[in-house]
Tab-separated table of C-alpha atoms in Angstrom:
chain	number	residue	atom	x	y	z
A	1	MET	CA	83.942	126.462	82.952
A	2	LYS	CA	85.137	129.603	83.388
A	3	THR	CA	83.895	129.892	86.568
A	4	ASN	CA	85.940	126.732	87.753
A	5	ASP	CA	88.873	127.234	86.424
A	6	SER	CA	89.097	131.438	88.196
A	7	ILE	CA	88.760	128.767	91.535
A	8	TYR	CA	91.392	126.426	91.089
A	9	ARG	CA	93.838	128.717	90.232
A	10	LYS	CA	93.163	130.644	93.955
A	11	LEU	CA	93.169	126.869	95.581
A	12	PRO	CA	97.069	126.883	95.657
A	13	TYR	CA	97.659	130.953	96.751
A	14	ALA	CA	94.761	129.980	99.662
A	15	LEU	CA	95.879	126.656	100.819
A	16	LEU	CA	99.260	126.693	101.121
A	17	PRO	CA	99.901	129.889	103.736
A	18	TRP	CA	97.624	128.303	105.814
A	19	TYR	CA	98.958	124.904	105.692
A	20	LYS	CA	102.457	125.933	106.593
A	21	GLN	CA	100.581	127.129	109.523
A	22	ASN	CA	97.873	124.508	110.287
A	23	ALA	CA	99.740	121.375	109.832
A	24	ARG	CA	99.082	118.755	111.992
A	25	MET	CA	102.123	117.099	113.159
A	26	LEU	CA	102.009	113.255	112.179
A	27	PRO	CA	104.829	110.707	112.272
A	28	TRP	CA	105.093	110.524	108.602
A	29	ARG	CA	105.329	113.797	107.912
A	30	GLN	CA	108.613	114.613	109.658
A	31	ASP	CA	111.007	113.415	106.296
A	32	THR	CA	109.892	112.752	102.807
A	33	GLN	CA	111.815	109.544	102.305
A	34	PRO	CA	109.611	107.613	99.649
A	35	TYR	CA	109.554	104.237	101.668
A	36	HIS	CA	107.980	106.238	104.733
A	37	VAL	CA	105.351	108.161	102.656
A	38	TRP	CA	104.340	105.309	100.407
A	39	LEU	CA	104.211	103.544	103.886
A	40	SER	CA	102.172	105.567	104.884
A	41	GLU	CA	99.661	106.190	102.731
A	42	ILE	CA	99.010	102.442	102.099
A	43	MET	CA	98.213	102.418	105.993
A	44	LEU	CA	95.909	104.924	106.041
A	45	GLN	CA	93.555	103.415	102.935
A	46	GLN	CA	90.484	102.650	104.448
A	47	THR	CA	91.819	103.239	108.493
A	48	ARG	CA	91.657	106.519	110.304
A	49	VAL	CA	94.896	108.606	111.615
A	50	GLU	CA	94.872	107.979	114.448
A	51	ALA	CA	94.465	104.155	114.747
A	52	VAL	CA	97.387	104.354	111.764
A	53	ARG	CA	100.750	106.002	113.981
A	54	ALA	CA	101.376	102.839	116.912
A	55	TYR	CA	100.777	100.896	113.660
A	56	TYR	CA	103.134	102.483	111.737
A	57	ILE	CA	105.514	103.541	114.576
A	58	ARG	CA	105.803	99.725	115.306
A	59	PHE	CA	106.082	99.078	111.372
A	60	LEU	CA	109.176	100.925	110.711
A	61	GLU	CA	111.317	99.756	113.960
A	62	GLN	CA	110.879	96.025	113.156
A	63	LEU	CA	110.999	97.376	109.129
A	64	PRO	CA	112.827	100.037	108.838
A	65	ASP	CA	113.647	100.025	104.738
A	66	ILE	CA	112.527	98.887	101.811
A	67	CYS	CA	115.078	95.525	101.775
A	68	ALA	CA	114.181	94.452	105.340
A	69	LEU	CA	110.975	94.537	103.757
A	70	ALA	CA	112.057	92.650	100.813
A	71	GLU	CA	113.153	90.177	103.177
A	72	ALA	CA	110.540	89.484	105.686
A	73	SER	CA	109.246	86.871	106.400
A	74	GLU	CA	105.107	86.696	105.716
A	75	GLU	CA	104.183	85.929	109.424
A	76	GLN	CA	106.456	88.961	110.786
A	77	LEU	CA	104.851	91.209	107.778
A	78	PHE	CA	100.868	89.604	108.943
A	79	LYS	CA	101.786	90.067	112.808
A	80	LEU	CA	102.635	93.946	111.926
A	81	TRP	CA	99.296	94.843	109.957
A	82	GLU	CA	96.923	92.499	112.069
A	83	GLY	CA	94.338	94.942	112.566
A	84	LEU	CA	94.375	96.757	109.861
A	85	GLY	CA	93.104	94.772	107.652
A	86	TYR	CA	92.645	94.568	104.083
A	87	TYR	CA	95.963	92.238	104.430
A	88	ASN	CA	96.398	92.194	100.553
A	89	ARG	CA	97.715	95.711	101.307
A	90	ALA	CA	100.587	93.952	102.680
A	91	ARG	CA	100.953	91.477	100.497
A	92	ASN	CA	101.132	94.373	97.640
A	93	LEU	CA	103.811	95.706	99.374
A	94	GLN	CA	106.336	93.367	99.663
A	95	LYS	CA	105.847	92.260	96.181
A	96	ALA	CA	106.656	96.022	95.281
A	97	ALA	CA	109.055	96.109	98.026
A	98	ARG	CA	111.069	92.581	96.028
A	99	ILE	CA	110.627	94.628	92.999
A	100	ILE	CA	112.423	97.904	94.010
A	101	LYS	CA	115.080	96.063	95.357
A	102	THR	CA	115.754	93.411	92.244
A	103	GLN	CA	115.061	96.585	89.434
A	104	TYR	CA	115.713	100.136	91.153
A	105	ASN	CA	118.836	98.628	93.363
A	106	GLY	CA	116.763	99.372	96.153
A	107	TYR	CA	116.131	102.724	95.605
A	108	PHE	CA	112.201	103.908	95.232
A	109	PRO	CA	111.793	105.054	91.496
A	110	ASN	CA	111.212	108.823	91.091
A	111	GLN	CA	108.720	108.673	86.973
A	112	TYR	CA	105.116	108.527	88.528
A	113	GLU	CA	105.158	105.922	85.417
A	114	ASP	CA	106.984	103.510	87.185
A	115	ILE	CA	105.541	103.801	90.820
A	116	ARG	CA	101.992	103.610	89.254
A	117	ALA	CA	103.420	100.319	88.227
A	118	LEU	CA	104.436	98.333	91.425
A	119	PRO	CA	101.453	96.447	92.604
A	120	GLY	CA	99.111	98.004	95.552
A	121	ILE	CA	99.954	101.089	93.911
A	122	GLY	CA	96.947	102.793	92.056
A	123	PRO	CA	96.380	107.085	90.591
A	124	TYR	CA	95.947	108.222	94.937
A	125	THR	CA	99.096	106.966	96.143
A	126	ALA	CA	101.773	107.190	93.411
A	127	GLY	CA	99.828	110.780	92.768
A	128	ALA	CA	101.143	111.761	96.025
A	129	ILE	CA	105.035	110.020	95.962
A	130	ALA	CA	105.053	111.564	92.992
A	131	SER	CA	104.571	114.912	94.280
A	132	ILE	CA	105.465	114.725	98.089
A	133	CYS	CA	108.547	112.452	97.453
A	134	PHE	CA	109.796	114.266	94.074
A	135	ASN	CA	107.727	117.434	93.839
A	136	ARG	CA	106.594	116.798	90.593
A	137	PRO	CA	103.100	118.171	89.746
A	138	TYR	CA	100.712	114.740	90.180
A	139	ALA	CA	97.392	115.170	92.145
A	140	ALA	CA	96.192	112.527	94.874
A	141	VAL	CA	93.244	112.651	94.696
A	142	ASP	CA	91.329	110.611	97.271
A	143	GLY	CA	87.728	111.257	99.333
A	144	ASN	CA	88.654	114.570	100.326
A	145	VAL	CA	89.865	116.347	98.128
A	146	LEU	CA	86.626	114.809	95.634
A	147	ARG	CA	84.856	116.552	98.609
A	148	ILE	CA	86.771	120.279	98.677
A	149	VAL	CA	86.471	120.482	94.793
A	150	THR	CA	82.489	119.423	94.202
A	151	ARG	CA	82.234	121.840	96.928
A	152	MET	CA	83.651	124.014	95.799
A	153	THR	CA	82.484	124.429	92.262
A	154	GLU	CA	78.985	123.129	92.862
A	155	ASN	CA	80.118	120.015	91.170
A	156	HIS	CA	77.364	117.273	90.777
A	157	SER	CA	79.417	114.382	89.432
A	158	PRO	CA	79.344	111.504	91.533
A	159	ILE	CA	82.558	111.922	92.950
A	160	ASP	CA	82.720	107.409	92.818
A	161	CYS	CA	82.818	107.750	89.309
A	162	VAL	CA	86.238	107.259	87.667
A	163	GLN	CA	85.882	109.878	85.058
A	164	THR	CA	84.544	112.388	87.770
A	165	LYS	CA	88.435	112.213	89.793
A	166	ASN	CA	89.997	111.807	86.174
A	167	GLU	CA	88.420	115.419	85.451
A	168	ILE	CA	89.446	116.908	88.674
A	169	ALA	CA	92.859	115.131	88.603
A	170	ALA	CA	93.700	116.515	85.548
A	171	LYS	CA	92.499	120.280	86.710
A	172	LEU	CA	94.158	120.278	89.597
A	173	GLU	CA	97.441	119.435	87.876
A	174	SER	CA	96.788	121.841	85.870
A	175	VAL	CA	97.621	124.822	88.595
A	176	TYR	CA	100.544	122.536	90.798
A	177	PRO	CA	102.948	125.229	92.179
A	178	LYS	CA	105.911	124.605	90.735
A	179	ASN	CA	108.212	124.017	93.662
A	180	ASP	CA	105.703	123.315	96.155
A	181	CYS	CA	103.821	120.089	94.977
A	182	GLY	CA	103.896	117.871	97.428
A	183	ALA	CA	103.123	121.097	100.190
A	184	PHE	CA	99.890	121.362	97.336
A	185	THR	CA	99.433	117.786	97.713
A	186	GLN	CA	99.044	117.668	101.773
A	187	ALA	CA	97.664	120.701	102.114
A	188	LEU	CA	94.171	119.702	99.716
A	189	MET	CA	95.008	116.270	102.363
A	190	GLU	CA	94.674	117.831	105.251
A	191	LEU	CA	91.859	120.850	104.662
A	192	GLY	CA	89.317	117.684	103.682
A	193	ALA	CA	90.434	116.269	107.315
A	194	THR	CA	90.423	119.117	109.405
A	195	VAL	CA	88.194	121.599	107.727
A	196	CYS	CA	85.814	120.704	104.926
A	197	THR	CA	85.043	116.817	106.740
A	198	PRO	CA	81.582	114.807	105.605
A	199	THR	CA	79.323	116.013	107.672
A	200	SER	CA	80.208	119.402	110.033
A	201	PRO	CA	82.473	121.613	107.949
A	202	LYS	CA	84.351	124.351	109.353
A	203	CYS	CA	83.450	126.708	106.925
A	204	ILE	CA	84.320	129.542	108.898
A	205	GLU	CA	87.894	128.490	109.205
A	206	CYS	CA	88.424	127.263	105.966
A	207	PRO	CA	90.726	129.602	103.854
A	208	ALA	CA	88.894	128.967	100.978
A	209	ASN	CA	85.731	130.914	101.767
A	210	GLY	CA	86.169	133.314	100.293
A	211	PHE	CA	85.284	131.040	96.587
A	212	CYS	CA	83.962	128.642	97.197
A	213	CYS	CA	80.573	128.543	95.740
A	214	ALA	CA	78.904	125.486	97.707
A	215	TYR	CA	79.439	127.880	100.578
A	216	ALA	CA	77.944	130.934	99.344
A	217	ASN	CA	74.897	129.442	98.474
A	218	GLY	CA	74.382	127.919	101.330
A	219	THR	CA	74.888	123.986	99.462
A	220	VAL	CA	77.965	122.276	101.187
A	221	LEU	CA	76.147	119.189	103.162
A	222	LYS	CA	74.386	118.704	98.751
A	223	TYR	CA	78.319	117.842	98.031
A	224	PRO	CA	79.930	115.861	97.401
A	225	VAL	CA	77.559	113.264	94.859
A	226	LYS	CA	77.800	110.143	95.260
A	227	GLN	CA	76.596	106.570	93.256
A	228	PRO	CA	73.522	105.059	95.317
A	229	LYS	CA	75.260	102.147	97.196
A	230	LYS	CA	74.695	98.634	96.589
A	231	ASP	CA	73.144	96.666	99.758
A	232	LYS	CA	76.294	94.237	100.785
A	233	ARG	CA	75.631	90.645	100.399
A	234	MET	CA	75.126	88.934	104.073
A	235	GLU	CA	76.416	85.396	104.388
A	236	LYS	CA	76.325	83.523	107.653
A	237	ARG	CA	79.340	80.734	109.141
A	238	THR	CA	79.345	78.596	111.824
A	239	VAL	CA	82.684	79.381	113.672
A	240	PHE	CA	84.751	76.826	116.003
A	241	LEU	CA	86.537	78.475	119.221
A	242	LEU	CA	88.284	75.224	119.937
A	243	GLN	CA	89.954	74.939	123.137
A	244	CYS	CA	92.550	71.884	124.419
A	245	GLU	CA	94.081	72.794	127.586
A	246	ASP	CA	95.448	75.932	127.101
A	247	ARG	CA	95.300	75.767	123.378
A	248	TYR	CA	93.525	76.811	120.472
A	249	ALA	CA	92.659	75.652	117.693
A	250	LEU	CA	93.888	77.730	113.863
A	251	THR	CA	94.508	76.685	110.271
A	252	LYS	CA	95.290	78.734	107.359
A	253	ARG	CA	92.379	79.682	104.884
A	254	THR	CA	93.256	79.149	100.910
A	255	GLU	CA	95.818	81.136	98.836
A	256	SER	CA	92.923	82.408	97.592
A	257	GLY	CA	89.294	84.486	98.156
A	258	LEU	CA	88.676	86.575	100.827
A	259	LEU	CA	91.830	86.623	103.395
A	260	SER	CA	93.541	84.002	101.504
A	261	GLY	CA	96.661	82.509	103.533
A	262	LEU	CA	96.087	83.670	106.662
A	263	TRP	CA	95.387	81.985	109.346
A	264	GLN	CA	91.838	81.855	110.807
A	265	LEU	CA	89.963	79.379	113.537
A	266	PRO	CA	87.830	76.751	112.494
A	267	ASN	CA	85.177	77.340	110.448
A	268	VAL	CA	81.897	76.290	107.793
A	269	LEU	CA	79.816	78.484	105.590
A	270	GLY	CA	75.973	78.372	107.356
A	271	GLU	CA	74.908	78.140	110.367
A	272	MET	CA	74.780	75.425	112.624
A	273	ASP	CA	72.221	74.753	115.609
A	274	VAL	CA	73.949	73.656	119.238
A	275	GLN	CA	73.678	69.669	118.499
A	276	HIS	CA	75.276	69.743	114.295
A	277	ALA	CA	77.729	72.107	115.719
A	278	LEU	CA	78.907	69.720	118.671
A	279	HIS	CA	78.582	66.581	115.630
A	280	THR	CA	80.701	68.888	113.323
A	281	ALA	CA	83.625	69.596	115.698
A	282	ASP	CA	82.892	65.735	116.456
A	283	GLY	CA	84.315	65.308	113.074
A	284	PHE	CA	87.180	66.994	113.967
A	285	GLY	CA	88.788	64.241	115.582
A	286	VAL	CA	89.205	67.122	118.948
A	287	GLN	CA	86.782	64.432	120.830
A	288	PRO	CA	84.364	68.061	122.162
A	289	ALA	CA	83.821	67.982	126.155
A	290	GLU	CA	82.403	70.939	127.147
A	291	LEU	CA	80.079	73.468	124.962
A	292	TYR	CA	82.045	77.156	127.157
A	293	LYS	CA	79.911	79.269	125.053
A	294	GLN	CA	77.830	80.376	121.648
A	295	ILE	CA	78.635	83.973	120.670
A	296	HIS	CA	77.407	86.279	117.766
A	297	ARG	CA	79.079	88.474	115.731
A	298	VAL	CA	78.323	90.444	112.494
A	299	HIS	CA	81.545	91.383	110.791
A	300	THR	CA	81.165	93.519	107.813
A	301	PHE	CA	84.094	93.351	104.623
A	302	THR	CA	84.038	95.663	101.593
A	303	HIS	CA	81.205	94.184	99.207
A	304	ILE	CA	79.886	91.455	101.948
A	305	LYS	CA	78.634	90.900	105.865
A	306	TRP	CA	79.709	88.321	107.618
A	307	GLN	CA	76.952	86.659	110.183
A	308	MET	CA	78.214	84.704	112.818
A	309	THR	CA	77.852	82.378	115.470
A	310	CYS	CA	80.861	80.876	116.949
A	311	TYR	CA	80.915	78.174	119.591
A	312	HIS	CA	83.565	78.228	122.179
A	313	ILE	CA	83.920	74.128	123.191
A	314	LEU	CA	86.255	72.771	125.325
A	315	CYS	CA	88.299	69.745	123.673
A	316	SER	CA	90.264	66.206	125.128
A	317	LYS	CA	92.157	66.210	122.151
A	318	LYS	CA	94.702	68.185	119.972
A	319	THR	CA	94.416	66.973	116.313
A	320	SER	CA	97.486	67.259	113.544
A	321	ASP	CA	94.607	68.870	111.414
A	322	PHE	CA	95.286	71.968	113.396
A	323	VAL	CA	98.427	74.563	114.994
A	324	TRP	CA	97.082	74.883	118.637
A	325	ALA	CA	98.551	77.742	119.621
A	326	THR	CA	98.368	79.953	123.131
A	327	LYS	CA	96.701	83.028	123.787
A	328	PRO	CA	100.730	84.458	123.607
A	329	GLU	CA	101.298	82.657	120.415
A	330	ILE	CA	98.229	84.184	118.807
A	331	GLU	CA	98.957	87.753	120.199
A	332	SER	CA	102.920	87.620	119.258
A	333	VAL	CA	103.348	85.463	116.562
A	334	TYR	CA	99.447	84.192	114.228
A	335	ALA	CA	97.904	87.420	112.580
A	336	LEU	CA	94.342	86.462	112.901
A	337	PRO	CA	92.095	88.813	110.813
A	338	THR	CA	89.647	91.050	112.926
A	339	ALA	CA	86.965	88.649	111.593
A	340	PHE	CA	88.409	86.509	113.917
A	341	ARG	CA	90.245	87.991	116.814
A	342	ILE	CA	86.734	89.429	117.936
A	343	PHE	CA	85.858	86.004	119.187
A	344	PHE	CA	89.193	86.046	121.579
A	345	GLU	CA	87.777	89.549	122.577
A	346	SER	CA	84.353	87.665	123.750
A	347	HIS	CA	86.518	85.313	125.762
A	348	ARG	CA	88.861	87.792	127.339
A	349	GLU	CA	85.762	89.254	128.441
A	350	THR	CA	84.183	86.482	129.536
A	351	ASN	CA	87.272	85.501	131.749
A	352	LYS	CA	86.881	88.888	133.572
A	353	THR	CA	83.508	88.226	134.453
A	354	ILE	CA	84.168	84.685	135.824
A	355	ASN	CA	87.113	85.343	137.783
A	356	LYS	CA	84.857	88.402	139.523
């Protein structure tokens, strides 16, 4: 539509001056090195900016460049990623780093198609790297950008539809400023993160409020439109926090499926009562001596919820079927997904209460 084309053309002129004056000081904005931009964009997927800051700095302290990432052990990589979740992001980071090391002599590729072909890099991340690092006119269209554009144009198309994303990306790329591609990409990100927010948009402060259709018509909170969400599947699990002296039983998940290849507490599908759980622990060969605590937690993944009952059992015997680690070792060496770490946090809370 002609009106929408006009809105797209006005965006760079409105956003670029605003961004230069209002951009937040973030660690990954200190330079445009591809490794830094790439790492930050992967970490920021499904994760808040404030949570990522410390992870980003610590990660670069230990793995300062692509070659270091390519050569890191899986244990080190997962420990650095512990708590961020979605561990396939870390796996794909390393896979891509190894490809860059072998196929590109350690230099990050500068063509969009080559960037997009790397493991774990979709259109959004490829667009961010291509525009920010190499000044190429490729849009990075995420939820923030989709929200901005659908509000400004009063676009009723569902933003979780691939066609909607592709159409908006093409429209944006047609107006990318030749010498400020990276700044325009980051200006769009910044506007969505700080001004054109989901529930409390600061429309008065928005540099684009003069041509935003939703602002003019009082329909801002009606956008963006999404398709109806599907209910998450619920799965019940019984988890065993087995303690023998000062050590806890750990095991590795299989190399496929949810949380594949990561360390975990022993667990089984289904919900057990106390007697069944103690009998199962006895079957592990650990000689359960005392049920210390029973803990209930729910952990939500993208498409599934785990409803977990955890039995903290004091044991008399360590078996070779498990790795037995101390708390300091678990904190420094073994990467546990949040779904299992929450039971150690509950244990710490209990100890604090007992020691009072």
